PDB file of C-alpha atoms in Angstrom:
ATOM      1  CA  UNK R 308       3.930  94.712  75.678  1.00  0.00           C
ATOM      2  CA  UNK R 309       3.336  90.814  76.199  1.00  0.00           C
ATOM      3  CA  UNK R 310      -0.081  90.983  75.075  1.00  0.00           C
ATOM      4  CA  UNK R 311       0.682  93.050  72.031  1.00  0.00           C
ATOM      5  CA  UNK R 312       3.146  90.267  71.126  1.00  0.00           C
ATOM      6  CA  UNK R 313       0.677  87.747  71.404  1.00  0.00           C
ATOM      7  CA  UNK R 314      -1.847  89.515  69.368  1.00  0.00           C
ATOM      8  CA  UNK R 315       0.735  89.768  66.680  1.00  0.00           C
ATOM      9  CA  UNK R 316       1.259  86.185  66.699  1.00  0.00           C
ATOM     10  CA  UNK R 317      -2.198  85.241  66.629  1.00  0.00           C
ATOM     11  CA  UNK R 318      -3.184  87.829  63.798  1.00  0.00           C
ATOM     12  CA  UNK R 319      -0.166  87.080  61.761  1.00  0.00           C
ATOM     13  CA  UNK R 320      -1.441  83.692  60.947  1.00  0.00           C
ATOM     14  CA  UNK R 321      -4.645  84.834  59.974  1.00  0.00           C
ATOM     15  CA  UNK R 322      -3.394  87.249  57.271  1.00  0.00           C
ATOM     16  CA  UNK R 323      -5.894  89.919  58.445  1.00  0.00           C
ATOM     17  CA  UNK R 324      -4.284  93.151  57.257  1.00  0.00           C
ATOM     18  CA  UNK R 325      -6.709  95.342  58.947  1.00  0.00           C
ATOM     19  CA  UNK R 326      -6.169  93.827  62.520  1.00  0.00           C
ATOM     20  CA  UNK R 327      -2.479  93.701  61.811  1.00  0.00           C
ATOM     21  CA  UNK R 328      -2.631  97.366  61.109  1.00  0.00           C
ATOM     22  CA  UNK R 329      -4.353  97.980  64.458  1.00  0.00           C
ATOM     23  CA  UNK R 330      -1.734  95.878  66.407  1.00  0.00           C
ATOM     24  CA  UNK R 331       1.173  97.364  64.978  1.00  0.00           C
ATOM     25  CA  UNK R 332      -0.347 100.687  65.683  1.00  0.00           C
ATOM     26  CA  UNK R 333      -0.848  99.761  69.167  1.00  0.00           C
ATOM     27  CA  UNK R 334       2.411  98.557  69.471  1.00  0.00           C
ATOM     28  CA  UNK R 335       3.876 101.704  68.142  1.00  0.00           C
ATOM     29  CA  UNK R 336       1.750 103.820  70.558  1.00  0.00           C
ATOM     30  CA  UNK R 337       2.964 101.527  73.502  1.00  0.00           C
ATOM     31  CA  UNK R 338       6.536 101.737  72.412  1.00  0.00           C
ATOM     32  CA  UNK R 339       6.796 105.479  72.443  1.00  0.00           C
ATOM     33  CA  UNK R 340       4.705 105.881  75.717  1.00  0.00           C
ATOM     34  CA  UNK R 341       6.889 103.258  77.517  1.00  0.00           C
ATOM     35  CA  UNK R 342      10.014 104.872  76.197  1.00  0.00           C
ATOM     36  CA  UNK R 343      10.945 102.147  73.608  1.00  0.00           C
ATOM     37  CA  UNK R 344      11.601 104.249  70.628  1.00  0.00           C
ATOM     38  CA  UNK R 345      13.117 101.509  68.619  1.00  0.00           C
ATOM     39  CA  UNK R 346      10.337  99.116  69.347  1.00  0.00           C
ATOM     40  CA  UNK R 347       8.055 101.968  68.173  1.00  0.00           C
ATOM     41  CA  UNK R 348       9.941 102.858  65.033  1.00  0.00           C
ATOM     42  CA  UNK R 349       9.720  98.977  63.969  1.00  0.00           C
ATOM     43  CA  UNK R 350       6.092  98.507  64.680  1.00  0.00           C
ATOM     44  CA  UNK R 351       5.159 101.913  62.984  1.00  0.00           C
ATOM     45  CA  UNK R 352       6.960 101.110  59.865  1.00  0.00           C
ATOM     46  CA  UNK R 353       5.443  97.610  59.733  1.00  0.00           C
ATOM     47  CA  UNK R 354       2.063  99.135  60.375  1.00  0.00           C
ATOM     48  CA  UNK R 355       2.535 101.837  57.783  1.00  0.00           C
ATOM     49  CA  UNK R 356       3.353  99.440  55.012  1.00  0.00           C
ATOM     50  CA  UNK R 357       0.628  97.051  55.858  1.00  0.00           C
ATOM     51  CA  UNK R 358      -1.660 100.033  56.024  1.00  0.00           C
ATOM     52  CA  UNK R 359      -0.748 101.369  52.689  1.00  0.00           C
ATOM     53  CA  UNK R 360      -0.865  98.055  51.152  1.00  0.00           C
ATOM     54  CA  UNK R 361      -4.263  97.549  52.466  1.00  0.00           C
ATOM     55  CA  UNK R 362      -5.491 101.039  51.518  1.00  0.00           C
ATOM     56  CA  UNK R 363      -6.290 101.882  55.019  1.00  0.00           C
ATOM     57  CA  UNK R 364      -5.787 105.551  55.246  1.00  0.00           C
ATOM     58  CA  UNK R 365      -6.521 106.023  58.903  1.00  0.00           C
ATOM     59  CA  UNK R 366      -3.940 103.499  60.178  1.00  0.00           C
ATOM     60  CA  UNK R 367      -1.309 104.665  57.600  1.00  0.00           C
ATOM     61  CA  UNK R 368      -1.538 108.297  59.064  1.00  0.00           C
ATOM     62  CA  UNK R 369      -1.626 106.891  62.668  1.00  0.00           C
ATOM     63  CA  UNK R 370       1.336 104.784  62.264  1.00  0.00           C
ATOM     64  CA  UNK R 371       2.992 107.439  60.444  1.00  0.00           C
ATOM     65  CA  UNK R 372       2.698 109.900  63.344  1.00  0.00           C
ATOM     66  CA  UNK R 373       4.024 107.388  65.902  1.00  0.00           C
ATOM     67  CA  UNK R 374       6.987 106.846  63.744  1.00  0.00           C
ATOM     68  CA  UNK R 375       7.556 110.382  63.691  1.00  0.00           C
ATOM     69  CA  UNK R 376       7.405 110.548  67.434  1.00  0.00           C
ATOM     70  CA  UNK R 377       9.800 107.790  67.441  1.00  0.00           C
ATOM     71  CA  UNK R 378      12.382 109.113  65.240  1.00  0.00           C
ATOM     72  CA  UNK R 379      12.332 112.344  67.324  1.00  0.00           C
ATOM     73  CA  UNK R 380      13.100 110.538  70.257  1.00  0.00           C
ATOM     74  CA  UNK R 381      16.084 108.669  68.434  1.00  0.00           C
ATOM     75  CA  UNK R 382      17.262 112.220  67.270  1.00  0.00           C
ATOM     76  CA  UNK R 383      16.474 111.594  63.673  1.00  0.00           C
ATOM     77  CA  UNK R 384      14.829 115.033  63.309  1.00  0.00           C
ATOM     78  CA  UNK R 385      15.526 115.183  59.677  1.00  0.00           C
ATOM     79  CA  UNK R 386      14.154 111.771  58.952  1.00  0.00           C
ATOM     80  CA  UNK R 387      10.893 112.509  61.065  1.00  0.00           C
ATOM     81  CA  UNK R 388       9.875 115.250  59.072  1.00  0.00           C
ATOM     82  CA  UNK R 389       9.763 113.219  55.685  1.00  0.00           C
TER      83      UNK R 389
END
C-alpha cells in the first residue's frame, strides 16, 4: 500500500490522468485483496471518475468492477448492482 500512496502523490502532480487511472485501479484492487473495502471503494470511485473524464473505457470498467466488489464487502448490495 505504501508504494501505491507514493505513486499517487507522484502522478497527481503531473496531472497525468491515464497513469492516475491506473494507480487508482491498482489501489482499488489492493484494497479488496487486503481486506480494506473502504480504501478500495474510495480509490475505485476516484479512478472511475478520472477514467470517465479521460474517456478511458478499460479503466472505467476495471474500477467499476472493483467498486462493486468493495460495495459487496461493505454490505451495500443494492448499490453494488447499479
